[in-house]
Amino acid sequence: MGAIREQKKKITKKAILNAAIQLFGEKGFENTSIEQIAKTAGVGKGTVYSYFTTKRDILYAFCEGELEYIHEQMASKTNQNAPILEQMLTIFMAEFQYITKNPEFGRLFIREMAFPNPTFLDDHQDNDKKYFEMIFPIIIRAQERGEIRSELEPLHVCGHFFALFLLLLHANYTKMIPFEEAEKTLRTLFSQVIDGLQPAGSGDACKGVTHG
Amino acid sequence: MGAIREQKKKITKKAILNAAIQLFGEKGFENTSIEQIAKTAGVGKGTVYSYFTTKRDILYAFCEGELEYIHEQMASKTNQNAPILEQMLTIFMAEFQYITKNPEFGRLFIREMAFPNPTFLDDHQDNDKKYFEMIFPIIIRAQERGEIRSELEPLHVCGHFFALFLLLLHANYTKMIPFEEAEKTLRTLFSQVIDGLQPAGSGDACKGVTHG
DNA sequence: TGTAAAAGTCGACTACGGTCAACTTTTACA
DNA sequence: TGTAAAAGTTGACCGTAGTCGACTTTTACA
């Protein structure tokens, strides 16, 4: 029933991925050739292309797997009744740490994730769906607790946080803010936006408290 | 005094840029080779590389020039006393229209602009500076008029708008929202964030008005 | 104006990403 | 078990981005 084939394919794919990760780590993405990956994995160049459509796809496959793992970790560890600010900070800072751990990887990955090539749109739709499944419950619970106005679209609320996450990465890659200030900055921006989303009369803004 | 040389260089650079724009427009960025650009411009391949460091750099040089022009247009046309919401919408929607006019160009450009390659960081610092010079006065005037709390860092306020602009492009490139709804969506998100930034007691949030 | 050096031009060359038709292995089934 | 077809593998091959050293033009200055 094709069991041998399945087994072999898994092993080969893993071997290629491992070889790629190792070489990318050693020499960087741009300085690693497909032929080197193939040789290291003990297969022919053509075989690499029967498992991955492009060189970037190899990188992307790895990153996606890792991110999914991180998301699961976060989702299970986060205190579901903590303020939305803390929950969002935990999730997005974990993702930020992961992406910037290897700046070169991270840049390519976030470029592809934020502004994808139409060819890979389908992959992203899957990815985005998992993303929403993690974020939406947090927003809905915050709405139930009265932290966020309940008539707001969860999609829009989610958008605000994701937007600031993109901004943080932009600020990081343009060296506009030093790495160490990332969390502090994100906290400030998240607080400010939550002020605009909370119910009438309950916000810092309405008490005239500063955020800077 | 090297006048002939200067003149020739300008002409050659312009010729290469024109050839590139023409070919990119006709056949797309990926399907245009440097050799074709060189031939069309009437120079050798090596000459192209003495004016531009990479193929993408040619595209980028063009986009930057265009954007600068658009920014100037916007800055001069905008009503300086309109609500900050309207001024920001005008500027960012103009930029959005320009970037998405040619989706392929736009994707490469925004990728490079948002998450730049460290090699080109210097170019971006220039670009960002011009950007701030356009946005900051609008924010400061809004603070003076009492639309935005005056103790907030203009840089942070600017960040909120730019973040939502990046989000809009993301939503557009992932086909999350149809092109026609771009402006409506950006208006909603901008309004929501301004609520969180305005002085105590003056905001929609404090009056319990919806935004969705 | 003659000339040496600096600036600019050039296309053959290198290395790489991605393709493809020939070849090998595995499967399904008589 | 024998065999034909399906699935998987391979490296020679193609086109192109980017390099480099030989060549041409311009400049500075005697």
Coordinates of C-alpha atoms (C1' of nucleotides) in Angstrom, one line a residue:
Chain A
M1 CA 0.0 0.0 0.0
G2 CA 2.9 2.4 -0.6
A3 CA 4.1 2.3 2.9
I4 CA 7.8 2.1 1.9
R5 CA 7.4 5.0 -0.4
E6 CA 5.8 7.2 2.3
Q7 CA 8.5 6.3 4.8
K8 CA 11.3 7.1 2.4
K9 CA 9.7 10.4 1.4
K10 CA 9.5 11.6 4.9
I11 CA 13.1 10.6 5.6
T12 CA 14.3 12.4 2.4
K13 CA 12.3 15.5 3.1
K14 CA 13.6 15.7 6.7
A15 CA 17.2 15.1 5.4
I16 CA 16.9 18.0 3.0
L17 CA 15.3 20.3 5.6
N18 CA 18.0 19.4 8.1
A19 CA 20.8 20.0 5.6
A20 CA 19.3 23.3 4.7
I21 CA 18.9 24.6 8.2
Q22 CA 22.4 23.5 9.1
L23 CA 23.9 25.3 6.0
F24 CA 21.7 28.4 6.3
G25 CA 22.8 28.6 9.9
E26 CA 26.5 28.2 9.1
K27 CA 26.7 30.4 6.0
G28 CA 23.5 32.3 5.7
F29 CA 20.6 31.9 3.2
E30 CA 22.1 33.7 0.3
N31 CA 25.5 32.0 0.5
T32 CA 24.1 28.5 0.5
S33 CA 23.4 26.9 -2.9
I34 CA 20.8 24.3 -3.6
E35 CA 23.5 22.0 -4.9
Q36 CA 25.3 22.2 -1.5
I37 CA 22.0 21.4 0.3
A38 CA 21.5 18.5 -2.1
K39 CA 25.0 17.2 -1.5
T40 CA 24.8 17.5 2.3
A41 CA 21.4 15.8 2.3
G42 CA 22.8 13.0 0.1
V43 CA 20.4 13.5 -2.8
G44 CA 20.5 15.0 -6.3
K45 CA 19.6 18.6 -7.0
G46 CA 16.4 17.6 -8.8
T47 CA 15.2 15.8 -5.8
V48 CA 15.4 18.9 -3.7
Y49 CA 13.0 20.5 -6.2
S50 CA 10.6 17.7 -6.1
Y51 CA 10.1 18.4 -2.3
F52 CA 10.3 22.2 -2.4
T53 CA 9.2 24.5 -5.1
T54 CA 11.8 27.2 -4.5
K55 CA 14.8 27.9 -2.4
R56 CA 12.8 30.3 -0.2
D57 CA 10.2 27.6 0.2
I58 CA 12.7 25.5 2.1
L59 CA 13.3 28.3 4.5
Y60 CA 9.6 29.0 4.8
A61 CA 8.7 25.4 5.5
F62 CA 11.1 25.4 8.4
C63 CA 9.9 28.8 9.8
E64 CA 6.2 27.8 9.6
G65 CA 6.8 24.6 11.5
E66 CA 8.7 26.5 14.2
L67 CA 6.1 29.2 14.5
E68 CA 3.3 26.8 14.8
Y69 CA 5.1 25.2 17.6
I70 CA 5.6 28.5 19.3
H71 CA 2.0 29.4 18.9
E72 CA 0.9 26.2 20.5
Q73 CA 3.3 26.8 23.4
M74 CA 2.0 30.3 23.9
A75 CA -1.7 29.4 23.6
S76 CA -1.3 26.7 26.3
K77 CA 0.9 28.7 28.7
T78 CA -0.9 32.1 28.6
N79 CA -3.2 32.9 31.5
Q80 CA -6.6 33.2 29.8
N81 CA -7.8 35.7 32.4
A82 CA -4.9 38.1 32.3
P83 CA -5.6 41.5 30.8
I84 CA -5.6 41.5 27.0
L85 CA -2.5 43.8 27.1
E86 CA -0.5 41.1 28.8
Q87 CA -1.7 38.2 26.7
M88 CA -1.0 40.1 23.5
L89 CA 2.4 41.2 24.6
T90 CA 3.3 37.6 25.5
I91 CA 2.3 36.2 22.2
F92 CA 3.7 39.0 20.0
M93 CA 7.0 39.3 21.9
A94 CA 7.5 35.5 21.6
E95 CA 7.0 35.8 17.9
F96 CA 9.2 38.9 17.7
Q97 CA 12.0 37.1 19.6
Y98 CA 11.7 34.1 17.3
I99 CA 11.7 36.1 14.1
T100 CA 14.6 38.3 15.0
K101 CA 16.7 35.5 16.5
N102 CA 18.2 35.0 13.1
P103 CA 17.8 38.5 11.5
E104 CA 18.4 37.3 7.9
F105 CA 15.9 34.4 8.2
G106 CA 13.5 36.7 9.9
R107 CA 13.6 39.3 7.3
L108 CA 12.9 37.0 4.5
F109 CA 10.2 35.3 6.4
I110 CA 8.3 38.4 7.5
R111 CA 8.6 39.8 4.0
E112 CA 6.9 36.7 2.6
M113 CA 4.4 36.6 5.5
A114 CA 3.4 40.2 5.4
F115 CA 3.4 40.8 1.6
P116 CA 3.2 37.3 0.0
N117 CA 3.9 36.4 -3.5
P118 CA 0.5 35.6 -5.1
T119 CA 1.8 32.1 -6.0
F120 CA 1.9 31.1 -2.4
L121 CA -1.3 32.8 -1.3
D122 CA -3.0 29.5 -0.5
D123 CA -0.3 28.5 2.0
H124 CA -0.8 31.8 3.7
Q125 CA -4.5 31.5 4.0
D126 CA -4.0 28.3 6.1
N127 CA -1.4 30.1 8.2
D128 CA -3.6 33.1 8.8
K129 CA -6.5 30.9 9.8
K130 CA -4.5 29.3 12.5
Y131 CA -3.4 32.7 13.6
F132 CA -6.9 33.9 14.0
E133 CA -7.9 30.8 15.9
M134 CA -5.3 31.8 18.5
I135 CA -6.0 35.5 18.7
F136 CA -9.8 35.7 18.3
P137 CA -10.7 33.9 21.6
I138 CA -8.5 36.3 23.5
I139 CA -10.3 39.3 22.0
I140 CA -13.7 37.8 22.6
R141 CA -12.9 37.0 26.2
A142 CA -11.7 40.6 26.6
Q143 CA -14.9 41.9 25.2
E144 CA -16.9 39.6 27.6
R145 CA -14.9 41.0 30.5
G146 CA -15.6 44.5 29.3
E147 CA -12.0 45.4 28.4
I148 CA -12.8 46.0 24.8
R149 CA -16.1 47.4 23.4
S150 CA -18.2 44.5 22.5
E151 CA -19.6 46.0 19.3
L152 CA -16.2 46.1 17.6
E153 CA -15.3 43.6 15.0
P154 CA -12.8 41.1 16.4
L155 CA -11.1 41.2 13.0
H156 CA -10.5 45.0 13.4
V157 CA -9.2 44.6 16.9
C158 CA -6.9 41.8 15.8
G159 CA -5.7 44.1 13.0
H160 CA -4.6 46.8 15.5
F161 CA -2.4 44.5 17.3
F162 CA -1.0 42.8 14.2
A163 CA -0.4 46.3 12.7
L164 CA 1.7 47.3 15.7
F165 CA 3.6 44.0 15.5
L166 CA 4.5 44.8 11.9
L167 CA 5.6 48.2 13.0
L168 CA 7.8 46.8 15.6
L169 CA 9.5 44.6 13.1
H170 CA 9.9 47.6 10.8
A171 CA 11.4 49.7 13.5
N172 CA 13.7 46.8 14.4
Y173 CA 14.9 46.2 10.8
T174 CA 15.4 49.9 10.1
K175 CA 17.3 50.2 13.4
M176 CA 14.9 52.9 14.5
I177 CA 14.7 51.4 17.9
P178 CA 17.3 49.3 19.7
F179 CA 16.4 45.7 20.2
E180 CA 16.3 46.1 24.0
E181 CA 13.5 48.6 23.8
A182 CA 11.3 46.5 21.7
E183 CA 9.1 45.2 24.5
K184 CA 8.8 48.6 26.2
T185 CA 7.8 50.2 22.9
L186 CA 5.3 47.5 22.0
R187 CA 3.7 47.9 25.5
T188 CA 3.3 51.6 25.1
L189 CA 1.7 51.3 21.7
F190 CA -0.6 48.4 22.7
S191 CA -1.7 50.4 25.8
Q192 CA -2.5 53.4 23.6
V193 CA -4.5 51.5 21.2
I194 CA -6.4 49.6 23.9
D195 CA -7.4 53.0 25.3
G196 CA -9.2 53.7 22.0
L197 CA -11.0 50.4 22.0
Q198 CA -12.2 50.2 25.6
P199 CA -15.8 51.0 26.7
A200 CA -16.9 54.5 27.4
G201 CA -15.7 56.0 30.7
S202 CA -13.4 53.1 31.7
G203 CA -10.2 54.1 30.0
D204 CA -7.0 55.8 31.0
A205 CA -7.6 58.3 28.3
C206 CA -10.8 59.3 30.1
K207 CA -8.9 59.8 33.3
G208 CA -6.2 61.8 31.6
V209 CA -3.4 59.4 32.5
T210 CA -0.3 59.6 30.3
H211 CA 1.3 56.7 28.5
G212 CA 4.6 58.0 27.1
Chain B
M1 CA 36.2 70.6 -14.1
G2 CA 34.6 67.4 -15.1
A3 CA 31.5 69.0 -16.6
I4 CA 31.3 66.7 -19.6
R5 CA 31.6 63.7 -17.4
E6 CA 28.9 64.8 -15.1
Q7 CA 26.5 65.6 -18.0
K8 CA 27.2 62.2 -19.6
K9 CA 26.6 60.3 -16.4
K10 CA 23.3 62.0 -15.8
I11 CA 22.2 61.1 -19.4
T12 CA 23.3 57.5 -19.1
K13 CA 21.7 57.0 -15.7
K14 CA 18.4 58.5 -17.0
A15 CA 18.6 56.3 -20.2
I16 CA 19.0 53.1 -18.1
L17 CA 16.2 54.1 -15.7
N18 CA 13.9 54.9 -18.6
A19 CA 14.7 51.6 -20.4
A20 CA 14.1 49.7 -17.2
I21 CA 10.7 51.4 -16.5
Q22 CA 9.6 50.7 -20.0
L23 CA 10.6 47.1 -20.0
F24 CA 9.3 46.4 -16.4
G25 CA 6.0 47.9 -17.5
E26 CA 5.9 45.8 -20.7
K27 CA 7.1 42.5 -19.4
G28 CA 7.2 42.7 -15.6
F29 CA 10.1 42.9 -13.3
E30 CA 11.0 39.2 -13.2
N31 CA 10.8 38.8 -16.9
T32 CA 13.1 41.6 -17.7
S33 CA 16.8 40.9 -17.8
I34 CA 19.6 43.3 -17.1
E35 CA 21.0 42.6 -20.5
Q36 CA 17.8 43.7 -22.1
I37 CA 17.8 46.9 -20.1
A38 CA 21.4 47.5 -21.1
K39 CA 20.7 46.9 -24.8
T40 CA 17.6 49.1 -24.7
A41 CA 19.5 51.9 -23.0
G42 CA 22.3 51.5 -25.5
V43 CA 25.0 50.6 -23.0
G44 CA 26.9 47.5 -21.8
K45 CA 25.7 45.3 -19.0
G46 CA 28.6 46.3 -16.8
T47 CA 27.6 49.9 -17.2
V48 CA 24.2 49.2 -15.7
Y49 CA 26.0 47.8 -12.6
S50 CA 28.2 50.9 -12.3
Y51 CA 25.0 53.0 -11.8
F52 CA 22.9 50.5 -9.8
T53 CA 24.1 47.9 -7.4
T54 CA 21.4 45.3 -8.0
K55 CA 18.4 44.8 -10.3
R56 CA 16.0 45.6 -7.5
D57 CA 17.9 48.8 -6.9
I58 CA 16.8 50.1 -10.3
L59 CA 13.2 49.5 -9.4
Y60 CA 13.7 51.1 -6.0
A61 CA 15.4 54.2 -7.4
F62 CA 12.4 54.8 -9.6
C63 CA 9.8 54.1 -6.9
E64 CA 11.6 56.5 -4.5
G65 CA 11.6 59.3 -7.0
E66 CA 7.9 58.8 -7.7
L67 CA 7.0 58.6 -4.0
E68 CA 8.9 61.7 -3.2
Y69 CA 7.0 63.5 -5.9
I70 CA 3.7 62.2 -4.5
H71 CA 4.6 63.3 -1.0
E72 CA 5.4 66.8 -2.2
Q73 CA 2.1 67.0 -4.0
M74 CA 0.2 65.7 -1.0
A75 CA 2.0 68.0 1.5
S76 CA 1.2 71.1 -0.6
K77 CA -2.4 70.2 -1.4
T78 CA -3.6 69.0 2.0
N79 CA -5.6 71.4 4.0
Q80 CA -3.5 72.0 7.0
N81 CA -6.4 72.7 9.3
A82 CA -8.5 69.7 8.4
P83 CA -9.0 67.0 11.2
I84 CA -5.9 64.8 11.5
L85 CA -8.1 61.9 10.4
E86 CA -8.7 63.4 7.0
Q87 CA -5.1 64.6 6.5
M88 CA -3.7 61.2 7.3
L89 CA -6.3 59.4 5.1
T90 CA -5.4 61.6 2.2
I91 CA -1.7 61.0 2.5
F92 CA -1.8 57.3 3.2
M93 CA -4.5 56.5 0.6
A94 CA -2.4 58.3 -2.0
E95 CA 0.6 56.2 -1.1
F96 CA -1.6 53.1 -1.1
Q97 CA -3.0 53.8 -4.5
Y98 CA 0.5 54.4 -5.9
I99 CA 2.0 51.3 -4.4
T100 CA -0.9 49.0 -5.5
K101 CA -1.2 50.6 -9.0
N102 CA 1.3 48.0 -10.1
P103 CA 1.0 45.1 -7.6
E104 CA 4.2 43.4 -8.5
F105 CA 6.3 46.6 -8.3
G106 CA 4.5 47.6 -5.2
R107 CA 5.1 44.3 -3.4
L108 CA 8.8 44.4 -4.0
F109 CA 9.0 48.0 -3.0
I110 CA 7.0 47.8 0.2
R111 CA 9.0 44.7 1.2
E112 CA 12.2 46.6 0.8
M113 CA 10.8 49.7 2.5
A114 CA 9.3 47.9 5.5
F115 CA 12.0 45.3 6.1
P116 CA 15.1 46.6 4.4
N117 CA 18.2 44.7 3.6
P118 CA 20.9 46.0 5.9
T119 CA 23.1 46.8 2.9
F120 CA 20.7 49.6 1.8
L121 CA 19.9 50.9 5.3
D122 CA 21.5 54.3 4.6
D123 CA 19.2 55.0 1.7
H124 CA 16.2 54.2 4.0
Q125 CA 17.4 56.6 6.7
D126 CA 17.2 59.4 4.2
N127 CA 13.8 58.3 3.0
D128 CA 12.4 57.9 6.5
K129 CA 13.7 61.4 7.4
K130 CA 11.7 63.0 4.6
Y131 CA 8.7 60.9 5.7
F132 CA 8.9 62.3 9.2
E133 CA 9.3 65.8 7.9
M134 CA 5.9 65.4 6.2
I135 CA 4.0 63.7 9.0
F136 CA 5.3 65.3 12.1
P137 CA 4.0 68.8 11.5
I138 CA 0.5 67.4 11.0
I139 CA 0.7 65.6 14.3
I140 CA 2.1 68.6 16.1
R141 CA -0.7 70.8 14.8
A142 CA -3.3 68.3 15.8
Q143 CA -1.8 68.3 19.3
E144 CA -1.9 72.1 19.3
R145 CA -5.6 72.0 18.3
G146 CA -6.3 69.5 21.1
E147 CA -7.1 66.6 18.8
I148 CA -4.3 64.5 20.1
R149 CA -3.0 64.5 23.7
S150 CA 0.0 66.8 23.7
E151 CA 2.2 64.8 26.0
L152 CA 2.4 61.9 23.5
E153 CA 5.6 61.4 21.5
P154 CA 4.9 62.4 17.9
L155 CA 7.1 59.4 16.9
H156 CA 4.6 57.1 18.6
V157 CA 1.6 58.7 17.1
C158 CA 3.2 58.6 13.7
G159 CA 3.9 54.9 14.4
H160 CA 0.2 54.1 14.9
F161 CA -0.7 55.5 11.5
F162 CA 2.2 53.9 9.7
A163 CA 1.4 50.6 11.4
L164 CA -2.2 50.7 10.1
F165 CA -0.9 51.6 6.7
L166 CA 1.4 48.5 6.7
L167 CA -1.6 46.5 7.8
L168 CA -3.7 47.8 5.0
L169 CA -1.0 46.7 2.5
H170 CA -0.8 43.3 4.2
A171 CA -4.6 42.9 4.0
N172 CA -4.5 43.9 0.3
Y173 CA -1.7 41.5 -0.6
T174 CA -3.2 38.6 1.2
K175 CA -6.6 39.4 -0.4
M176 CA -8.1 39.7 3.1
I177 CA -10.1 42.7 2.1
P178 CA -11.1 43.7 -1.5
F179 CA -9.4 46.7 -3.0
E180 CA -12.5 48.8 -3.0
E181 CA -12.9 48.6 0.8
A182 CA -9.4 49.8 1.5
E183 CA -10.3 53.4 2.2
K184 CA -13.3 52.5 4.4
T185 CA -11.3 50.0 6.4
L186 CA -8.4 52.5 6.9
R187 CA -10.9 55.2 8.0
T188 CA -12.4 52.9 10.6
L189 CA -9.0 51.8 12.0
F190 CA -7.6 55.4 12.0
S191 CA -10.7 56.6 13.9
Q192 CA -10.4 53.9 16.4
V193 CA -6.8 54.7 17.1
I194 CA -7.4 58.4 17.3
D195 CA -10.0 57.7 20.0
G196 CA -7.2 56.3 22.1
L197 CA -4.9 59.2 21.5
Q198 CA -7.2 62.1 22.1
P199 CA -7.4 64.1 25.3
A200 CA -9.5 63.1 28.3
G201 CA -13.3 63.4 27.9
S202 CA -13.3 64.6 24.3
G203 CA -13.4 61.3 22.5
D204 CA -16.1 59.1 20.8
A205 CA -15.0 56.3 23.1
C206 CA -16.0 58.5 26.1
K207 CA -19.4 59.2 24.5
G208 CA -20.0 55.5 23.8
V209 CA -20.3 56.0 20.0
T210 CA -19.6 53.0 17.8
H211 CA -17.1 52.8 14.9
G212 CA -17.6 49.4 13.3
Chain C
dT1 C1' 48.9 70.5 -27.2
dG2 C1' 50.9 66.1 -25.3
dT3 C1' 50.4 62.8 -21.8
dA4 C1' 49.7 60.1 -17.7
dA5 C1' 46.4 59.0 -14.5
dA6 C1' 41.6 58.8 -13.2
dA7 C1' 37.0 57.7 -14.4
dG8 C1' 34.0 55.2 -17.1
dT9 C1' 32.6 51.3 -20.3
dC10 C1' 32.4 46.8 -21.8
dG11 C1' 31.1 41.8 -22.6
dA12 C1' 33.2 37.3 -21.6
dC13 C1' 32.9 34.7 -17.5
dT14 C1' 31.3 32.6 -13.0
dA15 C1' 28.0 30.6 -10.2
dC16 C1' 23.5 29.8 -9.1
dG17 C1' 18.3 28.9 -9.3
dG18 C1' 15.3 26.2 -11.6
dT19 C1' 13.9 22.6 -15.6
dC20 C1' 13.5 18.3 -17.9
dA21 C1' 14.0 13.9 -20.2
dA22 C1' 16.3 9.7 -19.2
dC23 C1' 16.8 6.4 -15.6
dT24 C1' 15.7 3.7 -11.2
dT25 C1' 12.7 2.1 -7.6
dT26 C1' 8.3 0.8 -5.9
dT27 C1' 3.6 -0.6 -6.4
dA28 C1' -0.4 -3.1 -7.9
dC29 C1' -2.1 -7.0 -9.6
dA30 C1' -2.4 -11.2 -12.5
Chain D
dT1 C1' 6.6 -14.3 -8.6
dG2 C1' 6.7 -11.6 -13.1
dT3 C1' 5.6 -7.3 -15.1
dA4 C1' 3.9 -3.0 -16.6
dA5 C1' 2.8 1.3 -15.0
dA6 C1' 3.3 4.9 -11.5
dA7 C1' 6.3 7.4 -8.5
dG8 C1' 10.6 9.1 -7.5
dT9 C1' 15.6 10.4 -8.6
dT10 C1' 19.2 12.4 -11.2
dG11 C1' 22.6 15.6 -13.2
dA12 C1' 23.3 17.8 -17.6
dC13 C1' 21.4 21.9 -19.3
dC14 C1' 19.4 26.8 -19.7
dG15 C1' 18.9 31.6 -18.6
dT16 C1' 20.2 35.3 -15.8
dA17 C1' 22.3 38.2 -11.8
dG18 C1' 26.3 40.0 -10.8
dT19 C1' 32.0 40.3 -11.3
dC20 C1' 36.2 41.6 -13.3
dG21 C1' 40.1 42.8 -15.9
dA22 C1' 41.0 44.7 -20.4
dC23 C1' 39.9 48.7 -23.0
dT24 C1' 38.2 53.7 -24.1
dT25 C1' 37.3 58.4 -22.8
dT26 C1' 37.9 62.4 -20.0
dT27 C1' 40.6 65.2 -17.1
dA28 C1' 44.3 67.8 -15.1
dC29 C1' 48.3 69.9 -15.8
dA30 C1' 53.0 70.9 -17.7

